[in-house]
PDB file of N, CA and C in Angstrom:
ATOM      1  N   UNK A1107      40.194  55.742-131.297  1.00 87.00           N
ATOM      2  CA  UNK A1107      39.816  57.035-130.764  1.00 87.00           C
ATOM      3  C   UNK A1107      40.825  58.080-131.244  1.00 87.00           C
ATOM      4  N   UNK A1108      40.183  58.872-132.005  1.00 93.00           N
ATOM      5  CA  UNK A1108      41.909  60.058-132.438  1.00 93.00           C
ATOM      6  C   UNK A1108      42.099  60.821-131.275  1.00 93.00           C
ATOM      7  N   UNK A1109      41.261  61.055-130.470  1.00 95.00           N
ATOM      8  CA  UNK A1109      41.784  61.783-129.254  1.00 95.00           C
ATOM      9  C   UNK A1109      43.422  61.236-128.518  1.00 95.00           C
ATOM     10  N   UNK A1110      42.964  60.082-128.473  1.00 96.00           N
ATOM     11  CA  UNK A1110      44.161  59.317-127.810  1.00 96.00           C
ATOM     12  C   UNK A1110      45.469  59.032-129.209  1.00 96.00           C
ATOM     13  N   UNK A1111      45.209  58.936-130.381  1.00 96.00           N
ATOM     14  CA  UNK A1111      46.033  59.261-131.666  1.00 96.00           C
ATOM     15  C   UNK A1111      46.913  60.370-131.672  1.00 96.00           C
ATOM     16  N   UNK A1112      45.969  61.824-131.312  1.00 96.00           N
ATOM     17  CA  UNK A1112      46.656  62.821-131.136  1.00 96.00           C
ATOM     18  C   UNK A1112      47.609  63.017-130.254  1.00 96.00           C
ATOM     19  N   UNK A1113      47.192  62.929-128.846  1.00 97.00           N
ATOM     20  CA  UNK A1113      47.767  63.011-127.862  1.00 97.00           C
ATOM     21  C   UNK A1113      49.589  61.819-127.842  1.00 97.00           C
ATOM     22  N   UNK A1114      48.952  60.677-128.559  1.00 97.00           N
ATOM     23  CA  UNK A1114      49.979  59.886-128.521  1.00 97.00           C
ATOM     24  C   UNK A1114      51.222  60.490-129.933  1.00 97.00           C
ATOM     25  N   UNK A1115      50.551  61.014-130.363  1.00 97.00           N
ATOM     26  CA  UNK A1115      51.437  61.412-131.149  1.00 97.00           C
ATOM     27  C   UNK A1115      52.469  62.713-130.843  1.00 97.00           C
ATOM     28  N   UNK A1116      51.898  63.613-130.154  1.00 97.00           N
ATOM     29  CA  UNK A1116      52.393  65.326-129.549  1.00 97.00           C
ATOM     30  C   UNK A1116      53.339  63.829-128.507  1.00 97.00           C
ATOM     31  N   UNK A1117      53.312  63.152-127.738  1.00 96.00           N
ATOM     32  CA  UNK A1117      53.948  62.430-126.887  1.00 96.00           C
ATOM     33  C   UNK A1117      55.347  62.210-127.329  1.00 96.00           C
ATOM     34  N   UNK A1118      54.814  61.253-129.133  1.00 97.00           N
ATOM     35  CA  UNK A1118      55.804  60.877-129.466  1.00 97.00           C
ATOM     36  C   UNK A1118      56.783  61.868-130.105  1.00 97.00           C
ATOM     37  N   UNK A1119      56.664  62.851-130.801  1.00 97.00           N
ATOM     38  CA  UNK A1119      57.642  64.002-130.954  1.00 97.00           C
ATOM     39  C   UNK A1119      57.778  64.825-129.899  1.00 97.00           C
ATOM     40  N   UNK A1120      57.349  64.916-128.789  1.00 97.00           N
ATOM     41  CA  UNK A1120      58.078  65.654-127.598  1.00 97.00           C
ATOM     42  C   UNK A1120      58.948  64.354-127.345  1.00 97.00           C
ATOM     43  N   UNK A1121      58.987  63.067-127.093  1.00 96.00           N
ATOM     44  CA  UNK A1121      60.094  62.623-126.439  1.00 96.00           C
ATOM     45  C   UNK A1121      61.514  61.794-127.452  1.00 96.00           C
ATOM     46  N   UNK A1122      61.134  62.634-128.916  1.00 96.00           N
ATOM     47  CA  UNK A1122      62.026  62.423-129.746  1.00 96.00           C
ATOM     48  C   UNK A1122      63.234  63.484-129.911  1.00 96.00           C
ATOM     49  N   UNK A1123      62.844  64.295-129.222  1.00 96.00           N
ATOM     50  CA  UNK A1123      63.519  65.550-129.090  1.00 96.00           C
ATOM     51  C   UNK A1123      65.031  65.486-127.875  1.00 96.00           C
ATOM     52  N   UNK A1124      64.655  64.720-127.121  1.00 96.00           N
ATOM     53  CA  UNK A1124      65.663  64.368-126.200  1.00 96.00           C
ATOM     54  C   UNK A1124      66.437  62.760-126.941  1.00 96.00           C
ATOM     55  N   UNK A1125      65.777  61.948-127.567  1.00 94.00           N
ATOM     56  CA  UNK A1125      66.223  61.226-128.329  1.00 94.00           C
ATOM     57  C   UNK A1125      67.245  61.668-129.125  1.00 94.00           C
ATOM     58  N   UNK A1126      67.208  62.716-129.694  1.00 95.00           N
ATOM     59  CA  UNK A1126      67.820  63.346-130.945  1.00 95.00           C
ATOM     60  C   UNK A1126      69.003  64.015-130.389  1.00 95.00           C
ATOM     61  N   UNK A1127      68.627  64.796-129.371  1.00 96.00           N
ATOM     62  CA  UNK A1127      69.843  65.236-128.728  1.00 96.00           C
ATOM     63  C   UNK A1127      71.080  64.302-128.088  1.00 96.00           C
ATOM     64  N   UNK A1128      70.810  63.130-127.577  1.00 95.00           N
ATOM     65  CA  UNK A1128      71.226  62.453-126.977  1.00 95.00           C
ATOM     66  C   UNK A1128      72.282  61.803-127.984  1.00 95.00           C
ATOM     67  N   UNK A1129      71.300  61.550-129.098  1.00 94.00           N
ATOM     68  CA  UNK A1129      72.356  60.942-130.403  1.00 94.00           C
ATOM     69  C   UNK A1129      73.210  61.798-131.501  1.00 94.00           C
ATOM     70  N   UNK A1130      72.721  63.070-131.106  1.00 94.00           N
ATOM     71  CA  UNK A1130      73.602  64.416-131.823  1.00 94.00           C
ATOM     72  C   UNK A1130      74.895  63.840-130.824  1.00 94.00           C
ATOM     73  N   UNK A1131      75.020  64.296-129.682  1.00 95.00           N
ATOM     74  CA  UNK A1131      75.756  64.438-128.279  1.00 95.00           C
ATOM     75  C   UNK A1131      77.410  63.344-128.063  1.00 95.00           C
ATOM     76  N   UNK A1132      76.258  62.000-128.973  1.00 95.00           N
ATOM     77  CA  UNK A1132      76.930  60.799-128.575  1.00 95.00           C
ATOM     78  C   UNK A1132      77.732  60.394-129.834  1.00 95.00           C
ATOM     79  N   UNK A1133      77.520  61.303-130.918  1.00 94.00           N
ATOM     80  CA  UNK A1133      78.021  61.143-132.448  1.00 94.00           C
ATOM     81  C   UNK A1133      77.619  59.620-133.036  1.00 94.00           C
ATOM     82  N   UNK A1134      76.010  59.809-132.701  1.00 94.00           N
ATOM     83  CA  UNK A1134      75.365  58.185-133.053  1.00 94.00           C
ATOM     84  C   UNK A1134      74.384  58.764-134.478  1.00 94.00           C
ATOM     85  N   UNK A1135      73.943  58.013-134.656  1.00 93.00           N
ATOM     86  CA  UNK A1135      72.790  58.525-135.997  1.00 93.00           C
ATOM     87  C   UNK A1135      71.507  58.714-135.664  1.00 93.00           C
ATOM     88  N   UNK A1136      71.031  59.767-136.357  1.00 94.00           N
ATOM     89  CA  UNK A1136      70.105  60.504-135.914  1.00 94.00           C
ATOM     90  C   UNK A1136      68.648  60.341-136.771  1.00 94.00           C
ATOM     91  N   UNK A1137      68.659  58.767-137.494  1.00 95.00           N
ATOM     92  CA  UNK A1137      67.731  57.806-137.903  1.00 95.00           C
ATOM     93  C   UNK A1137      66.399  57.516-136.983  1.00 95.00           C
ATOM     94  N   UNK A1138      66.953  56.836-135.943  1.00 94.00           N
ATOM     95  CA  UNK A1138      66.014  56.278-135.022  1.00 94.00           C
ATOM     96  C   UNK A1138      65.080  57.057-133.676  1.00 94.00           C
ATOM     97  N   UNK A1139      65.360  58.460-133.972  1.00 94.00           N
ATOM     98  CA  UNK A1139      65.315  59.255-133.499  1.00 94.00           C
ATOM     99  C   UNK A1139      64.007  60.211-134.661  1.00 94.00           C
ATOM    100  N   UNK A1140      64.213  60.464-135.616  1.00 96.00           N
ATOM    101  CA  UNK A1140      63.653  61.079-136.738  1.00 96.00           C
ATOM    102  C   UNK A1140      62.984  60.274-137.404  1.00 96.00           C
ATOM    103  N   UNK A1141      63.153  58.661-137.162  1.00 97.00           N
ATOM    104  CA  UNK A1141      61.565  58.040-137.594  1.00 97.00           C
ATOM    105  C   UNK A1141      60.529  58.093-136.671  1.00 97.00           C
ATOM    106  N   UNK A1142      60.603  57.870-134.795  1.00 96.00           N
ATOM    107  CA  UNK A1142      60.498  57.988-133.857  1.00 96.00           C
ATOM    108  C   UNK A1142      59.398  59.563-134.444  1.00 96.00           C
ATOM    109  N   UNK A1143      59.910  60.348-134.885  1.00 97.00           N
ATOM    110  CA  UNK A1143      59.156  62.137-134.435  1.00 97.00           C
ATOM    111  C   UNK A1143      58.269  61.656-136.105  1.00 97.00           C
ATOM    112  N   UNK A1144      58.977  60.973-137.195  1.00 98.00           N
ATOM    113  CA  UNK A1144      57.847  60.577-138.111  1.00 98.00           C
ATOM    114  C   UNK A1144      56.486  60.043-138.027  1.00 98.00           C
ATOM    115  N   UNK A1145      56.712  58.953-137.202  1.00 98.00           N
ATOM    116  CA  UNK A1145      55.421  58.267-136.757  1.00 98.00           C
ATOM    117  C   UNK A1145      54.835  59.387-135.891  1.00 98.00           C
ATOM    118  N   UNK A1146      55.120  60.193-134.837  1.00 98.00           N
ATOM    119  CA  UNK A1146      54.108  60.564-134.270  1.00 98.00           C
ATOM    120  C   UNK A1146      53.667  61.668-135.174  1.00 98.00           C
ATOM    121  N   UNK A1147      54.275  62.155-136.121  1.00 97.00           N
ATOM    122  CA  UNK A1147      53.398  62.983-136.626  1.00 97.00           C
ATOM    123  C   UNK A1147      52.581  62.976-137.882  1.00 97.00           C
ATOM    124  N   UNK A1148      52.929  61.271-138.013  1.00 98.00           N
ATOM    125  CA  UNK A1148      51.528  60.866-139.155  1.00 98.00           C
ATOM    126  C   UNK A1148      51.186  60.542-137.937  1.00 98.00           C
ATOM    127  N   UNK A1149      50.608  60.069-136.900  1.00 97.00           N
ATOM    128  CA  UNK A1149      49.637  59.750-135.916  1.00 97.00           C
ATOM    129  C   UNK A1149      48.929  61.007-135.723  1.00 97.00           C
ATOM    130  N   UNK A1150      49.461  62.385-135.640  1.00 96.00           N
ATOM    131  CA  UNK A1150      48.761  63.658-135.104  1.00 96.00           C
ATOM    132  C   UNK A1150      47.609  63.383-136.916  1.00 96.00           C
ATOM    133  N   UNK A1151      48.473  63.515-138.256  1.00 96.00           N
ATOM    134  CA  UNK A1151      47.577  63.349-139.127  1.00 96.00           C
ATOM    135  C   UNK A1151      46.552  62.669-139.354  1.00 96.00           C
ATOM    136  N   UNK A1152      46.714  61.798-138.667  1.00 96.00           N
ATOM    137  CA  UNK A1152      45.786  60.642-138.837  1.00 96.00           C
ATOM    138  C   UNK A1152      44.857  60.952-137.999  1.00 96.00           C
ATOM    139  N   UNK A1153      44.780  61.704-136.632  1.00 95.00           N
ATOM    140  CA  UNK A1153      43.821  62.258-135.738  1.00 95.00           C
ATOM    141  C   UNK A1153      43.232  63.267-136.565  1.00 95.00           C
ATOM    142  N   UNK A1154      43.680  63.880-136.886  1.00 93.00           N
ATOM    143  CA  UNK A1154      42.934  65.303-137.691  1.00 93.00           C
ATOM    144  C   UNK A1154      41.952  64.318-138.866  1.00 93.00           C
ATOM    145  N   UNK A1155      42.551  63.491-139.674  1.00 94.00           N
ATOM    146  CA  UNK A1155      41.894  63.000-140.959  1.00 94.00           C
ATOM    147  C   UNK A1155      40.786  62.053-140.051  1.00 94.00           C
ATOM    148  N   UNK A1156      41.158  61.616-138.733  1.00 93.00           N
ATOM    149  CA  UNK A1156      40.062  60.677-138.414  1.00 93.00           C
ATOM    150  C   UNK A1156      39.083  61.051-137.693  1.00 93.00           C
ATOM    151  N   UNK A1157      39.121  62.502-137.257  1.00 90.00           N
ATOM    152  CA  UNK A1157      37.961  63.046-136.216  1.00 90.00           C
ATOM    153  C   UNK A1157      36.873  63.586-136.881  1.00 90.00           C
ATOM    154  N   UNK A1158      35.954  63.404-136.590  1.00 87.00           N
ATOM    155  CA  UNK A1158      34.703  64.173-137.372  1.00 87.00           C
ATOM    156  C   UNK A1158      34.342  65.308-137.371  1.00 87.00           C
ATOM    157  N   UNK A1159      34.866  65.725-136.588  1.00 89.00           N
ATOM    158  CA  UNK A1159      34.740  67.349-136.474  1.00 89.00           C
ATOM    159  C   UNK A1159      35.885  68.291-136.649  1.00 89.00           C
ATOM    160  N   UNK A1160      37.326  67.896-136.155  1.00 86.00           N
ATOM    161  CA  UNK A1160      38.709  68.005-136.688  1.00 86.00           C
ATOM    162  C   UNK A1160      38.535  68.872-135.390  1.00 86.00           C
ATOM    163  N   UNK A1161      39.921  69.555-135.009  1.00 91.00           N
ATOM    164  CA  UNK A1161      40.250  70.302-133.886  1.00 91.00           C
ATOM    165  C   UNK A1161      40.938  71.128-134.596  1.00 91.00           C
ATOM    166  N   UNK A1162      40.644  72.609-133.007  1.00 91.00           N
ATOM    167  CA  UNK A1162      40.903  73.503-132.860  1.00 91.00           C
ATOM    168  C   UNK A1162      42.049  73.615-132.131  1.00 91.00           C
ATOM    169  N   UNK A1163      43.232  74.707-132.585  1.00 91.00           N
ATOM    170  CA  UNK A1163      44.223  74.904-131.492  1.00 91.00           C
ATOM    171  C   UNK A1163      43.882  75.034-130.079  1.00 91.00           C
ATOM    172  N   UNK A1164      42.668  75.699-129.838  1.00 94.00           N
ATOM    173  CA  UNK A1164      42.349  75.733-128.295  1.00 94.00           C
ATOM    174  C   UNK A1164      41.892  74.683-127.941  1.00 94.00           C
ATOM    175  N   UNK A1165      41.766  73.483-128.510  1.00 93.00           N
ATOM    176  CA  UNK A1165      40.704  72.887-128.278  1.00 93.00           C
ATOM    177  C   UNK A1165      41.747  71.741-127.844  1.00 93.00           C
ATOM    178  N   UNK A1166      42.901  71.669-127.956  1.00 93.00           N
ATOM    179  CA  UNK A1166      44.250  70.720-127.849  1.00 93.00           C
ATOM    180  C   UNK A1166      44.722  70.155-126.157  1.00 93.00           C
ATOM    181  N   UNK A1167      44.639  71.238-125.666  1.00 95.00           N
ATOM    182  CA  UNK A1167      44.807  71.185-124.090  1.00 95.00           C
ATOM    183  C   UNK A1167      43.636  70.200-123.505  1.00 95.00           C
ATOM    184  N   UNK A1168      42.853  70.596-123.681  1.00 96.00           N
ATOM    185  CA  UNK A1168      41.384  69.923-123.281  1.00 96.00           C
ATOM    186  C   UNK A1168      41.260  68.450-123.942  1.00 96.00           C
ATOM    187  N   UNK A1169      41.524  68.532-124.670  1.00 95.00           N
ATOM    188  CA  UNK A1169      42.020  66.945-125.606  1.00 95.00           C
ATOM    189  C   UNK A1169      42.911  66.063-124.623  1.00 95.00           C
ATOM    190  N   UNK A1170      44.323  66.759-124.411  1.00 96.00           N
ATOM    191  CA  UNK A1170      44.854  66.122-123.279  1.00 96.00           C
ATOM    192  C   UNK A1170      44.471  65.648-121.773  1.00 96.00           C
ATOM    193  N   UNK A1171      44.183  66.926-121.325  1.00 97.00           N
ATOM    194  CA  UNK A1171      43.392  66.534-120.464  1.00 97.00           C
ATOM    195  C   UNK A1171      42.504  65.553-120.045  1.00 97.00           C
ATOM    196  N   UNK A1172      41.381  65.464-121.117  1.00 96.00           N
ATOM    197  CA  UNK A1172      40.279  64.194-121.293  1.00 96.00           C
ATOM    198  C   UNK A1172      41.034  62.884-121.785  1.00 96.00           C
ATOM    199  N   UNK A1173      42.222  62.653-122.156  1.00 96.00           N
ATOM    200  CA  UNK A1173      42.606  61.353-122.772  1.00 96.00           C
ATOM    201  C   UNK A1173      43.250  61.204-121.207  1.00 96.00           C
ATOM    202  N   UNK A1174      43.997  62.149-120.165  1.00 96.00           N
ATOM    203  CA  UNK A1174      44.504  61.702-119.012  1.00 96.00           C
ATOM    204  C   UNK A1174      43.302  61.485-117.556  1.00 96.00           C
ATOM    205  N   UNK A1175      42.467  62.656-117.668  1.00 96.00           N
ATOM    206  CA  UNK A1175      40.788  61.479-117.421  1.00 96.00           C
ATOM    207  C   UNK A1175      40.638  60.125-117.607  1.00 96.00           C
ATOM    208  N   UNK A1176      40.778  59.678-118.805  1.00 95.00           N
ATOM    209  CA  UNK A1176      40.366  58.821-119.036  1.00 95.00           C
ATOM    210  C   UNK A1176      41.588  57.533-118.296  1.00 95.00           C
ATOM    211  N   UNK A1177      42.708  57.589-118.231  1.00 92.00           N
ATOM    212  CA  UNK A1177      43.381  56.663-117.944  1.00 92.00           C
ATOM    213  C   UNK A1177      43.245  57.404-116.133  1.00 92.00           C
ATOM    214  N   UNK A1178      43.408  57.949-115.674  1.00 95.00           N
ATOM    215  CA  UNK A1178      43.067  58.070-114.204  1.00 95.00           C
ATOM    216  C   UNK A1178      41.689  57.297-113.455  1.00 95.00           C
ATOM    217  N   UNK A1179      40.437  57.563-114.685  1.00 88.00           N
ATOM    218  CA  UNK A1179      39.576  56.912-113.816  1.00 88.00           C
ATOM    219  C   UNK A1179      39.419  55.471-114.049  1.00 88.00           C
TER     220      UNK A1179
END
């Protein structure tokens, strides 16, 4: 489902961002952190290349939304 591709991907570079800081902070390397924000954003690509209709910036919120629908019900 790229819905859930996308979403997992915006996931995975929002929580690479505190990753990154953490290892700036700690004078650790900032590798595992920046493959971490790589993958999710061939995953966002891979949503765009895999949807049939492709998305709209407005259309992103509502994306989320319906992928957290979906695990609620």
């Amino acid at each position: 489902d790229s819905d859930l591709i996308l979403v997992s991907g915006f996931l995975m570079i929002i929580l690479s961002f505190p990753a990154m800081i953490s290892a700036f902070a700690a004078d650790r390397s900032l590798l595992g952190a920046i493959v971490f924000a790589a993958f999710g954003g061939a995953m966002i690509v891979a949503a765009f290349v895999l949807s049939p209709q492709g998305y709209r910036p407005e259309e992103i919120p509502y994306v989320f939304l319906g992928v957290l629908a979906r695990f609620i019900r």
